[in-house]
Amino acid sequence: MVADAMGARLRRLRTEEFGERKVAQKALAMALGVSGPLVSSWEKGNAVPPDERLETYARFFASARSMRDGHPRLLSVGEFDEHERRRYAELLSELTSLRPARNGPPAGRETRVTRSPWEGMWHFEDRAPITLVCARLPKSARASAVYTDSGSPDYVELYSYSDLDALMELYGHVYAANPGVRVSRVLADVLTQDDITNHLVLLGGVDYNPMTRLVMQELSLPVSQDRREGGDSDVGCFRVTDESGATLSFPSTLEGARPNQRLTEDVAQFCRGPNPFNRKRTVTICNGNYGRGTYAAVRTLTDPRFRDRNRTYIQARYSAGDTYSILARVTIVNGKVITPDWTVEGTVLHEWPLEA
């Protein structure tokens, strides 16, 4: 059985990977943050570890330094040398391949999410404050002044924010993933120095969010984005300059003519790197040619059906301190966003830097 094969491999890792230095179940459990009986259950094939535990297994056994002086510890990928990073990628790929195929839940039933939210890409180990930045909608795009005029009794501040669906999705996830950490949402035109030097998350493209354009330039990305001026032939588009100086275009796809155009395919960008205004913090860009692309960029690493495999995709390629950008195809079905799966061929349109 698949579970038996997985259990046997996990047992061999614990007893053989570090040569004569066998790792006790108790020590391994301490490093992984689980109970000893749970490690035993996995090794006996009575249960299969979730994706995030397979990732921590790969991290632990990728480096003999995980048991330095007999004390277990879990290194981050950013602490690995080149050999350890290659071993981590090998182990992660092997363990993932041993997982049972997922055929989905019975019809009419939802899959239960069992992973801890603080183990994903939106958890920041340094516990520094986090700022989520949206653009302010221009007056022409806002709801009635009854709700957007601060002097009105019915004023609602969030009606001034762009990309509200992306903001609502991400705010709750980041808040849950970082217990006790201050998480703020701020409009781009009222950012303070404190806001900018936190972990910075930028939502939305260059049409409304000037911080997105500024940070893309500061990170020296080979990726740019066209501003949409609103004409009939005006379609959102990312552009990439390759090593030869040639420009590649990644436009969205629309059907029909204004005012009845429908978006059938968008392009989403997920970008992360050191915050150019405070190198000890990070900056993350979730961006799309249109709002649904921005929402898809967020859902790539929050959607419980896809976030683990997309997280594994990143961690197999990049270290914590790297700067990287991924452009992905976003399919729109009946007006609904289908979360991109970066592991499916053809979903990733452009990736920078290319894997060595």
mmCIF file of C-alpha atoms in Angstrom:
data_model
loop_
_atom_site.group_PDB
_atom_site.id
_atom_site.type_symbol
_atom_site.label_atom_id
_atom_site.label_comp_id
_atom_site.label_asym_id
_atom_site.label_seq_id
_atom_site.Cartn_x
_atom_site.Cartn_y
_atom_site.Cartn_z
ATOM 1 C CA MET A 1 0.000 0.000 0.000
ATOM 2 C CA VAL A 2 1.074 3.601 -0.601
ATOM 3 C CA ALA A 3 0.859 4.436 3.110
ATOM 4 C CA ASP A 4 3.148 1.492 3.929
ATOM 5 C CA ALA A 5 5.715 2.662 1.362
ATOM 6 C CA MET A 6 5.594 6.163 2.783
ATOM 7 C CA GLY A 7 5.956 4.857 6.341
ATOM 8 C CA ALA A 8 8.916 2.683 5.445
ATOM 9 C CA ARG A 9 10.685 5.598 3.743
ATOM 10 C CA LEU A 10 10.091 7.908 6.704
ATOM 11 C CA ARG A 11 11.458 5.261 9.072
ATOM 12 C CA ARG A 12 14.594 4.810 6.930
ATOM 13 C CA LEU A 13 15.139 8.559 6.885
ATOM 14 C CA ARG A 14 15.066 8.667 10.669
ATOM 15 C CA THR A 15 17.298 5.644 11.200
ATOM 16 C CA GLU A 16 19.674 5.792 8.221
ATOM 17 C CA GLU A 17 19.890 9.278 6.648
ATOM 18 C CA PHE A 18 22.515 10.549 9.099
ATOM 19 C CA GLY A 19 24.577 7.342 9.058
ATOM 20 C CA GLU A 20 25.197 5.876 12.483
ATOM 21 C CA ARG A 21 23.502 8.835 14.176
ATOM 22 C CA LYS A 22 19.940 7.574 14.397
ATOM 23 C CA VAL A 23 17.343 10.205 15.226
ATOM 24 C CA ALA A 24 15.004 9.282 18.052
ATOM 25 C CA GLN A 25 11.296 9.627 17.372
ATOM 26 C CA LYS A 26 11.033 12.037 20.285
ATOM 27 C CA ALA A 27 13.785 14.270 18.873
ATOM 28 C CA LEU A 28 12.229 14.269 15.396
ATOM 29 C CA ALA A 29 8.799 15.045 16.825
ATOM 30 C CA MET A 30 10.271 17.985 18.726
ATOM 31 C CA ALA A 31 11.850 19.395 15.556
ATOM 32 C CA LEU A 32 8.668 18.967 13.506
ATOM 33 C CA GLY A 33 6.408 20.350 16.224
ATOM 34 C CA VAL A 34 4.248 17.207 16.525
ATOM 35 C CA SER A 35 3.821 14.406 19.060
ATOM 36 C CA GLY A 36 5.983 11.288 19.226
ATOM 37 C CA PRO A 37 2.976 8.965 18.754
ATOM 38 C CA LEU A 38 2.083 10.821 15.544
ATOM 39 C CA VAL A 39 5.583 10.225 14.128
ATOM 40 C CA SER A 40 5.203 6.554 15.075
ATOM 41 C CA SER A 41 1.816 6.397 13.354
ATOM 42 C CA TRP A 42 3.294 7.834 10.152
ATOM 43 C CA GLU A 43 6.160 5.330 10.171
ATOM 44 C CA LYS A 44 3.768 2.399 10.699
ATOM 45 C CA GLY A 45 1.653 3.471 7.730
ATOM 46 C CA ASN A 46 -1.416 4.104 9.876
ATOM 47 C CA ALA A 47 -1.571 7.687 8.617
ATOM 48 C CA VAL A 48 0.070 9.816 5.934
ATOM 49 C CA PRO A 49 1.647 13.187 6.828
ATOM 50 C CA PRO A 50 0.021 16.254 5.218
ATOM 51 C CA ASP A 51 1.990 18.179 2.601
ATOM 52 C CA GLU A 52 3.414 20.716 5.046
ATOM 53 C CA ARG A 53 4.847 17.920 7.226
ATOM 54 C CA LEU A 54 6.500 16.302 4.215
ATOM 55 C CA GLU A 55 8.137 19.661 3.551
ATOM 56 C CA THR A 56 9.486 19.825 7.113
ATOM 57 C CA TYR A 57 10.708 16.211 6.848
ATOM 58 C CA ALA A 58 12.644 17.177 3.718
ATOM 59 C CA ARG A 59 14.078 20.255 5.450
ATOM 60 C CA PHE A 60 15.118 18.319 8.545
ATOM 61 C CA PHE A 61 16.875 15.470 6.740
ATOM 62 C CA ALA A 62 18.456 17.673 4.059
ATOM 63 C CA SER A 63 21.145 18.775 6.522
ATOM 64 C CA ALA A 64 23.144 16.925 9.164
ATOM 65 C CA ARG A 65 23.187 20.255 11.007
ATOM 66 C CA SER A 66 19.591 19.505 12.004
ATOM 67 C CA MET A 67 21.064 17.331 14.796
ATOM 68 C CA ARG A 68 24.144 19.347 15.717
ATOM 69 C CA ASP A 69 25.377 18.457 19.240
ATOM 70 C CA GLY A 70 22.523 15.991 19.569
ATOM 71 C CA HIS A 71 19.885 18.722 19.750
ATOM 72 C CA PRO A 72 17.170 18.725 17.043
ATOM 73 C CA ARG A 73 16.408 21.922 15.164
ATOM 74 C CA LEU A 74 14.657 22.777 11.914
ATOM 75 C CA LEU A 75 16.692 24.964 9.572
ATOM 76 C CA SER A 76 15.054 27.292 7.087
ATOM 77 C CA VAL A 77 15.756 26.778 3.380
ATOM 78 C CA GLY A 78 17.576 30.110 3.407
ATOM 79 C CA GLU A 79 20.184 28.641 5.788
ATOM 80 C CA PHE A 80 21.088 25.774 3.438
ATOM 81 C CA ASP A 81 24.281 25.608 1.421
ATOM 82 C CA GLU A 82 24.090 24.483 -2.206
ATOM 83 C CA HIS A 83 24.468 20.770 -1.404
ATOM 84 C CA GLU A 84 21.796 20.903 1.309
ATOM 85 C CA ARG A 85 19.422 22.781 -0.964
ATOM 86 C CA ARG A 86 19.770 20.129 -3.677
ATOM 87 C CA ARG A 87 19.197 17.360 -1.120
ATOM 88 C CA TYR A 88 16.121 19.211 0.179
ATOM 89 C CA ALA A 89 14.654 19.424 -3.332
ATOM 90 C CA GLU A 90 15.368 15.702 -3.928
ATOM 91 C CA LEU A 91 13.732 14.624 -0.667
ATOM 92 C CA LEU A 92 10.741 16.902 -1.142
ATOM 93 C CA SER A 93 10.147 15.551 -4.642
ATOM 94 C CA GLU A 94 10.528 11.941 -3.468
ATOM 95 C CA LEU A 95 8.221 12.261 -0.473
ATOM 96 C CA THR A 96 5.593 14.152 -2.441
ATOM 97 C CA SER A 97 5.596 11.402 -5.076
ATOM 98 C CA LEU A 98 4.873 8.819 -2.347
ATOM 99 C CA ARG A 99 1.698 10.587 -1.266
ATOM 100 C CA PRO A 100 -1.524 8.781 -2.174
ATOM 101 C CA ALA A 101 -3.369 10.144 -5.205
ATOM 102 C CA ARG A 102 -6.140 12.504 -4.222
ATOM 103 C CA ASN A 103 -9.415 11.659 -5.907
ATOM 104 C CA GLY A 104 -11.344 14.359 -4.086
ATOM 105 C CA PRO A 105 -14.186 14.070 -1.557
ATOM 106 C CA PRO A 106 -17.468 12.308 -2.255
ATOM 107 C CA ALA A 107 -20.009 14.359 -4.166
ATOM 108 C CA GLY A 108 -21.694 16.974 -2.050
ATOM 109 C CA ARG A 109 -19.015 16.955 0.667
ATOM 110 C CA GLU A 110 -16.294 19.533 1.274
ATOM 111 C CA THR A 111 -12.669 18.700 1.988
ATOM 112 C CA ARG A 112 -11.678 19.489 5.564
ATOM 113 C CA VAL A 113 -8.585 21.639 5.990
ATOM 114 C CA THR A 114 -6.267 20.175 8.633
ATOM 115 C CA ARG A 115 -2.999 22.040 8.123
ATOM 116 C CA SER A 116 -1.960 24.777 10.518
ATOM 117 C CA PRO A 117 -2.301 28.239 8.928
ATOM 118 C CA TRP A 118 0.962 29.466 10.475
ATOM 119 C CA GLU A 119 3.068 27.092 8.367
ATOM 120 C CA GLY A 120 2.467 28.622 4.953
ATOM 121 C CA MET A 121 3.979 31.323 2.754
ATOM 122 C CA TRP A 122 2.063 34.011 4.641
ATOM 123 C CA HIS A 123 3.675 33.261 8.002
ATOM 124 C CA PHE A 124 6.579 35.565 8.907
ATOM 125 C CA GLU A 125 8.837 33.998 11.537
ATOM 126 C CA ASP A 126 10.313 37.280 12.805
ATOM 127 C CA ARG A 127 6.860 38.390 14.051
ATOM 128 C CA ALA A 128 7.375 41.884 12.622
ATOM 129 C CA PRO A 129 4.285 43.967 11.703
ATOM 130 C CA ILE A 130 2.668 43.415 8.304
ATOM 131 C CA THR A 131 1.140 46.092 6.072
ATOM 132 C CA LEU A 132 -1.366 45.227 3.332
ATOM 133 C CA VAL A 133 -1.536 48.043 0.770
ATOM 134 C CA CYS A 134 -4.400 48.743 -1.633
ATOM 135 C CA ALA A 135 -4.882 51.623 -4.022
ATOM 136 C CA ARG A 136 -7.568 54.213 -3.448
ATOM 137 C CA LEU A 137 -10.265 53.977 -6.088
ATOM 138 C CA PRO A 138 -10.709 57.127 -8.174
ATOM 139 C CA LYS A 139 -13.954 58.959 -7.477
ATOM 140 C CA SER A 140 -15.404 57.873 -10.821
ATOM 141 C CA ALA A 141 -15.118 54.221 -9.807
ATOM 142 C CA ARG A 142 -16.453 54.487 -6.261
ATOM 143 C CA ALA A 143 -19.900 53.751 -4.928
ATOM 144 C CA SER A 144 -22.367 56.513 -4.071
ATOM 145 C CA ALA A 145 -21.034 59.450 -2.060
ATOM 146 C CA VAL A 146 -23.496 58.381 0.625
ATOM 147 C CA TYR A 147 -20.990 55.640 1.477
ATOM 148 C CA THR A 148 -17.676 57.146 0.338
ATOM 149 C CA ASP A 149 -17.900 60.691 1.686
ATOM 150 C CA SER A 150 -16.287 60.741 5.145
ATOM 151 C CA GLY A 151 -18.788 63.402 6.206
ATOM 152 C CA SER A 152 -21.764 61.155 5.507
ATOM 153 C CA PRO A 153 -23.449 59.303 8.404
ATOM 154 C CA ASP A 154 -23.359 56.145 6.257
ATOM 155 C CA TYR A 155 -19.649 56.429 5.388
ATOM 156 C CA VAL A 156 -17.847 53.079 4.909
ATOM 157 C CA GLU A 157 -14.080 53.408 4.680
ATOM 158 C CA LEU A 158 -13.533 50.193 2.718
ATOM 159 C CA TYR A 159 -15.597 51.494 -0.207
ATOM 160 C CA SER A 160 -12.531 53.585 -1.098
ATOM 161 C CA TYR A 161 -10.301 50.496 -1.447
ATOM 162 C CA SER A 162 -9.548 48.746 -4.725
ATOM 163 C CA ASP A 163 -9.259 44.927 -4.918
ATOM 164 C CA LEU A 164 -11.558 44.368 -1.963
ATOM 165 C CA ASP A 165 -12.033 40.659 -2.664
ATOM 166 C CA ALA A 166 -8.264 40.114 -2.628
ATOM 167 C CA LEU A 167 -7.894 42.222 0.531
ATOM 168 C CA MET A 168 -10.639 40.374 2.421
ATOM 169 C CA GLU A 169 -9.253 36.989 1.400
ATOM 170 C CA LEU A 170 -5.705 37.857 2.399
ATOM 171 C CA TYR A 171 -6.312 39.874 5.569
ATOM 172 C CA GLY A 172 -7.985 37.007 7.399
ATOM 173 C CA HIS A 173 -5.394 34.503 6.237
ATOM 174 C CA VAL A 174 -2.399 36.654 7.227
ATOM 175 C CA TYR A 175 -4.010 37.475 10.572
ATOM 176 C CA ALA A 176 -4.525 33.756 11.329
ATOM 177 C CA ALA A 177 -1.030 32.837 10.123
ATOM 178 C CA ASN A 178 0.682 35.341 12.438
ATOM 179 C CA PRO A 179 -1.004 35.177 15.869
ATOM 180 C CA GLY A 180 -0.348 38.244 17.980
ATOM 181 C CA VAL A 181 1.310 40.174 15.133
ATOM 182 C CA ARG A 182 -0.045 43.572 14.069
ATOM 183 C CA VAL A 183 -1.605 43.328 10.594
ATOM 184 C CA SER A 184 -2.682 46.638 9.036
ATOM 185 C CA ARG A 185 -4.526 47.538 5.851
ATOM 186 C CA VAL A 186 -3.583 50.929 4.411
ATOM 187 C CA LEU A 187 -4.342 52.949 1.292
ATOM 188 C CA ALA A 188 -1.298 53.579 -0.888
ATOM 189 C CA ASP A 189 -1.621 57.361 -0.776
ATOM 190 C CA VAL A 190 -1.475 57.615 3.044
ATOM 191 C CA LEU A 191 1.401 55.234 3.786
ATOM 192 C CA THR A 192 3.724 56.266 6.613
ATOM 193 C CA GLN A 193 7.400 55.391 7.052
ATOM 194 C CA ASP A 194 6.439 52.750 9.618
ATOM 195 C CA ASP A 195 3.964 51.183 7.173
ATOM 196 C CA ILE A 196 6.492 51.039 4.344
ATOM 197 C CA THR A 197 9.275 49.483 6.424
ATOM 198 C CA ASN A 198 7.137 46.601 7.748
ATOM 199 C CA HIS A 199 6.597 43.372 5.845
ATOM 200 C CA LEU A 200 4.896 44.998 2.855
ATOM 201 C CA VAL A 201 2.159 43.355 0.754
ATOM 202 C CA LEU A 202 0.995 45.241 -2.340
ATOM 203 C CA LEU A 203 -2.367 44.363 -3.874
ATOM 204 C CA GLY A 204 -3.271 45.433 -7.381
ATOM 205 C CA GLY A 205 -1.542 46.710 -10.477
ATOM 206 C CA VAL A 206 -0.039 49.934 -11.707
ATOM 207 C CA ASP A 207 -3.340 51.463 -12.875
ATOM 208 C CA TYR A 208 -4.262 52.582 -9.365
ATOM 209 C CA ASN A 209 -1.435 51.464 -7.063
ATOM 210 C CA PRO A 210 1.703 53.611 -7.513
ATOM 211 C CA MET A 211 3.569 51.548 -4.905
ATOM 212 C CA THR A 212 3.370 48.492 -7.154
ATOM 213 C CA ARG A 213 5.116 50.286 -10.002
ATOM 214 C CA LEU A 214 7.747 51.775 -7.646
ATOM 215 C CA VAL A 215 8.596 48.460 -5.997
ATOM 216 C CA MET A 216 8.779 46.600 -9.323
ATOM 217 C CA GLN A 217 11.375 49.164 -10.406
ATOM 218 C CA GLU A 218 13.261 48.997 -7.091
ATOM 219 C CA LEU A 219 13.509 45.197 -7.352
ATOM 220 C CA SER A 220 14.884 45.524 -10.915
ATOM 221 C CA LEU A 221 12.331 43.047 -12.234
ATOM 222 C CA PRO A 222 12.397 42.335 -15.970
ATOM 223 C CA VAL A 223 8.586 42.538 -15.719
ATOM 224 C CA SER A 224 6.495 45.648 -16.354
ATOM 225 C CA GLN A 225 2.787 46.262 -16.682
ATOM 226 C CA ASP A 226 0.846 48.493 -19.064
ATOM 227 C CA ARG A 227 -1.503 51.107 -17.683
ATOM 228 C CA ARG A 228 -5.030 50.753 -19.045
ATOM 229 C CA GLU A 229 -6.399 54.017 -20.377
ATOM 230 C CA GLY A 230 -9.921 52.769 -20.987
ATOM 231 C CA GLY A 231 -10.143 52.647 -24.792
ATOM 232 C CA ASP A 232 -12.006 49.938 -26.694
ATOM 233 C CA SER A 233 -8.771 48.191 -27.657
ATOM 234 C CA ASP A 234 -7.153 48.729 -24.264
ATOM 235 C CA VAL A 235 -6.379 45.290 -22.766
ATOM 236 C CA GLY A 236 -4.349 44.709 -19.618
ATOM 237 C CA CYS A 237 -0.895 43.332 -20.368
ATOM 238 C CA PHE A 238 2.326 42.327 -18.623
ATOM 239 C CA ARG A 239 5.557 42.716 -20.584
ATOM 240 C CA VAL A 240 8.852 40.917 -19.994
ATOM 241 C CA THR A 241 12.276 41.838 -21.339
ATOM 242 C CA ASP A 242 14.405 38.733 -21.894
ATOM 243 C CA GLU A 243 18.195 38.446 -21.845
ATOM 244 C CA SER A 244 18.435 39.289 -25.545
ATOM 245 C CA GLY A 245 16.484 42.515 -25.054
ATOM 246 C CA ALA A 246 13.373 41.187 -26.798
ATOM 247 C CA THR A 247 9.976 41.942 -25.264
ATOM 248 C CA LEU A 248 7.427 39.224 -24.521
ATOM 249 C CA SER A 249 3.784 40.215 -24.008
ATOM 250 C CA PHE A 250 1.236 38.505 -21.743
ATOM 251 C CA PRO A 251 -2.165 40.136 -22.303
ATOM 252 C CA SER A 252 -5.488 39.128 -20.798
ATOM 253 C CA THR A 253 -8.253 37.702 -22.991
ATOM 254 C CA LEU A 254 -11.632 39.374 -23.356
ATOM 255 C CA GLU A 255 -14.642 38.441 -25.444
ATOM 256 C CA GLY A 256 -17.231 40.744 -26.985
ATOM 257 C CA ALA A 257 -17.267 44.514 -27.323
ATOM 258 C CA ARG A 258 -17.805 47.280 -24.791
ATOM 259 C CA PRO A 259 -19.912 47.688 -22.771
ATOM 260 C CA ASN A 260 -20.570 43.930 -22.777
ATOM 261 C CA GLN A 261 -16.995 42.635 -22.737
ATOM 262 C CA ARG A 262 -16.302 39.558 -20.622
ATOM 263 C CA LEU A 263 -12.957 38.583 -19.153
ATOM 264 C CA THR A 264 -12.237 34.931 -19.947
ATOM 265 C CA GLU A 265 -8.544 34.730 -19.036
ATOM 266 C CA ASP A 266 -6.417 36.988 -16.871
ATOM 267 C CA VAL A 267 -2.733 37.027 -15.916
ATOM 268 C CA ALA A 268 -1.641 37.011 -12.263
ATOM 269 C CA GLN A 269 1.735 37.955 -10.817
ATOM 270 C CA PHE A 270 3.126 36.729 -7.515
ATOM 271 C CA CYS A 271 6.408 38.392 -6.594
ATOM 272 C CA ARG A 272 8.425 38.290 -3.387
ATOM 273 C CA GLY A 273 11.776 39.730 -2.362
ATOM 274 C CA PRO A 274 13.497 41.797 0.319
ATOM 275 C CA ASN A 275 11.685 45.043 1.087
ATOM 276 C CA PRO A 276 13.741 47.714 -0.743
ATOM 277 C CA PHE A 277 12.953 50.171 2.079
ATOM 278 C CA ASN A 278 14.010 47.793 4.888
ATOM 279 C CA ARG A 279 16.116 44.793 3.845
ATOM 280 C CA LYS A 280 15.253 42.918 7.058
ATOM 281 C CA ARG A 281 11.626 42.696 5.937
ATOM 282 C CA THR A 282 9.949 41.334 2.812
ATOM 283 C CA VAL A 283 7.808 42.775 0.067
ATOM 284 C CA THR A 284 5.168 40.727 -1.740
ATOM 285 C CA ILE A 285 3.246 41.780 -4.835
ATOM 286 C CA CYS A 286 -0.089 40.162 -5.723
ATOM 287 C CA ASN A 287 -1.029 41.702 -9.017
ATOM 288 C CA GLY A 288 -3.213 41.120 -12.045
ATOM 289 C CA ASN A 289 -4.062 42.837 -15.281
ATOM 290 C CA TYR A 290 -7.587 43.015 -13.846
ATOM 291 C CA GLY A 291 -9.001 42.621 -10.344
ATOM 292 C CA ARG A 292 -9.655 38.934 -10.784
ATOM 293 C CA GLY A 293 -5.994 38.384 -11.627
ATOM 294 C CA THR A 294 -5.033 40.067 -8.341
ATOM 295 C CA TYR A 295 -7.528 37.881 -6.487
ATOM 296 C CA ALA A 296 -6.083 34.791 -8.195
ATOM 297 C CA ALA A 297 -2.542 35.784 -7.177
ATOM 298 C CA VAL A 298 -3.702 35.836 -3.548
ATOM 299 C CA ARG A 299 -5.679 32.593 -3.814
ATOM 300 C CA THR A 300 -2.655 30.785 -5.241
ATOM 301 C CA LEU A 301 -1.252 30.555 -1.697
ATOM 302 C CA THR A 302 -4.441 30.730 0.402
ATOM 303 C CA ASP A 303 -6.792 28.314 -1.381
ATOM 304 C CA PRO A 304 -6.652 25.089 0.711
ATOM 305 C CA ARG A 305 -6.986 22.962 -2.430
ATOM 306 C CA PHE A 306 -3.895 24.393 -4.124
ATOM 307 C CA ARG A 307 -1.739 26.306 -1.643
ATOM 308 C CA ASP A 308 0.380 23.358 -0.469
ATOM 309 C CA ARG A 309 1.476 22.300 -3.944
ATOM 310 C CA ASN A 310 2.102 25.927 -4.979
ATOM 311 C CA ARG A 311 4.117 26.497 -1.805
ATOM 312 C CA THR A 312 6.157 23.375 -2.551
ATOM 313 C CA TYR A 313 6.732 24.669 -6.086
ATOM 314 C CA ILE A 314 8.294 27.856 -4.669
ATOM 315 C CA GLN A 315 10.317 26.212 -1.917
ATOM 316 C CA ALA A 316 11.881 23.736 -4.330
ATOM 317 C CA ARG A 317 13.198 26.641 -6.423
ATOM 318 C CA TYR A 318 13.928 29.578 -4.143
ATOM 319 C CA SER A 319 15.392 30.370 -0.750
ATOM 320 C CA ALA A 320 13.752 32.684 1.765
ATOM 321 C CA GLY A 321 15.921 35.684 0.821
ATOM 322 C CA ASP A 322 15.586 35.362 -2.956
ATOM 323 C CA THR A 323 13.738 37.773 -5.222
ATOM 324 C CA TYR A 324 11.442 36.052 -7.687
ATOM 325 C CA SER A 325 8.419 36.712 -9.888
ATOM 326 C CA ILE A 326 5.885 34.269 -11.350
ATOM 327 C CA LEU A 327 3.339 35.157 -14.027
ATOM 328 C CA ALA A 328 0.507 32.655 -14.288
ATOM 329 C CA ARG A 329 -2.522 32.063 -16.473
ATOM 330 C CA VAL A 330 -5.871 32.600 -14.711
ATOM 331 C CA THR A 331 -8.952 30.920 -16.141
ATOM 332 C CA ILE A 332 -12.323 32.605 -15.578
ATOM 333 C CA VAL A 333 -15.357 30.290 -15.757
ATOM 334 C CA ASN A 334 -18.839 31.814 -15.525
ATOM 335 C CA GLY A 335 -17.246 34.899 -14.040
ATOM 336 C CA LYS A 336 -15.496 32.888 -11.306
ATOM 337 C CA VAL A 337 -11.737 32.704 -10.761
ATOM 338 C CA ILE A 338 -10.130 29.264 -10.958
ATOM 339 C CA THR A 339 -7.099 29.229 -8.658
ATOM 340 C CA PRO A 340 -3.875 28.724 -10.652
ATOM 341 C CA ASP A 341 -1.968 25.483 -10.030
ATOM 342 C CA TRP A 342 1.659 26.249 -10.831
ATOM 343 C CA THR A 343 2.484 22.534 -11.060
ATOM 344 C CA VAL A 344 0.229 22.088 -14.119
ATOM 345 C CA GLU A 345 2.090 22.531 -17.390
ATOM 346 C CA GLY A 346 1.122 25.724 -19.204
ATOM 347 C CA THR A 347 -0.100 27.572 -16.098
ATOM 348 C CA VAL A 348 3.177 29.393 -15.429
ATOM 349 C CA LEU A 349 3.712 31.821 -18.296
ATOM 350 C CA HIS A 350 6.969 33.377 -17.118
ATOM 351 C CA GLU A 351 9.273 32.863 -14.174
ATOM 352 C CA TRP A 352 12.200 34.955 -13.043
ATOM 353 C CA PRO A 353 14.886 34.137 -12.311
ATOM 354 C CA LEU A 354 14.925 30.888 -14.243
ATOM 355 C CA GLU A 355 15.815 27.834 -12.190
ATOM 356 C CA ALA A 356 19.548 27.138 -12.510
#
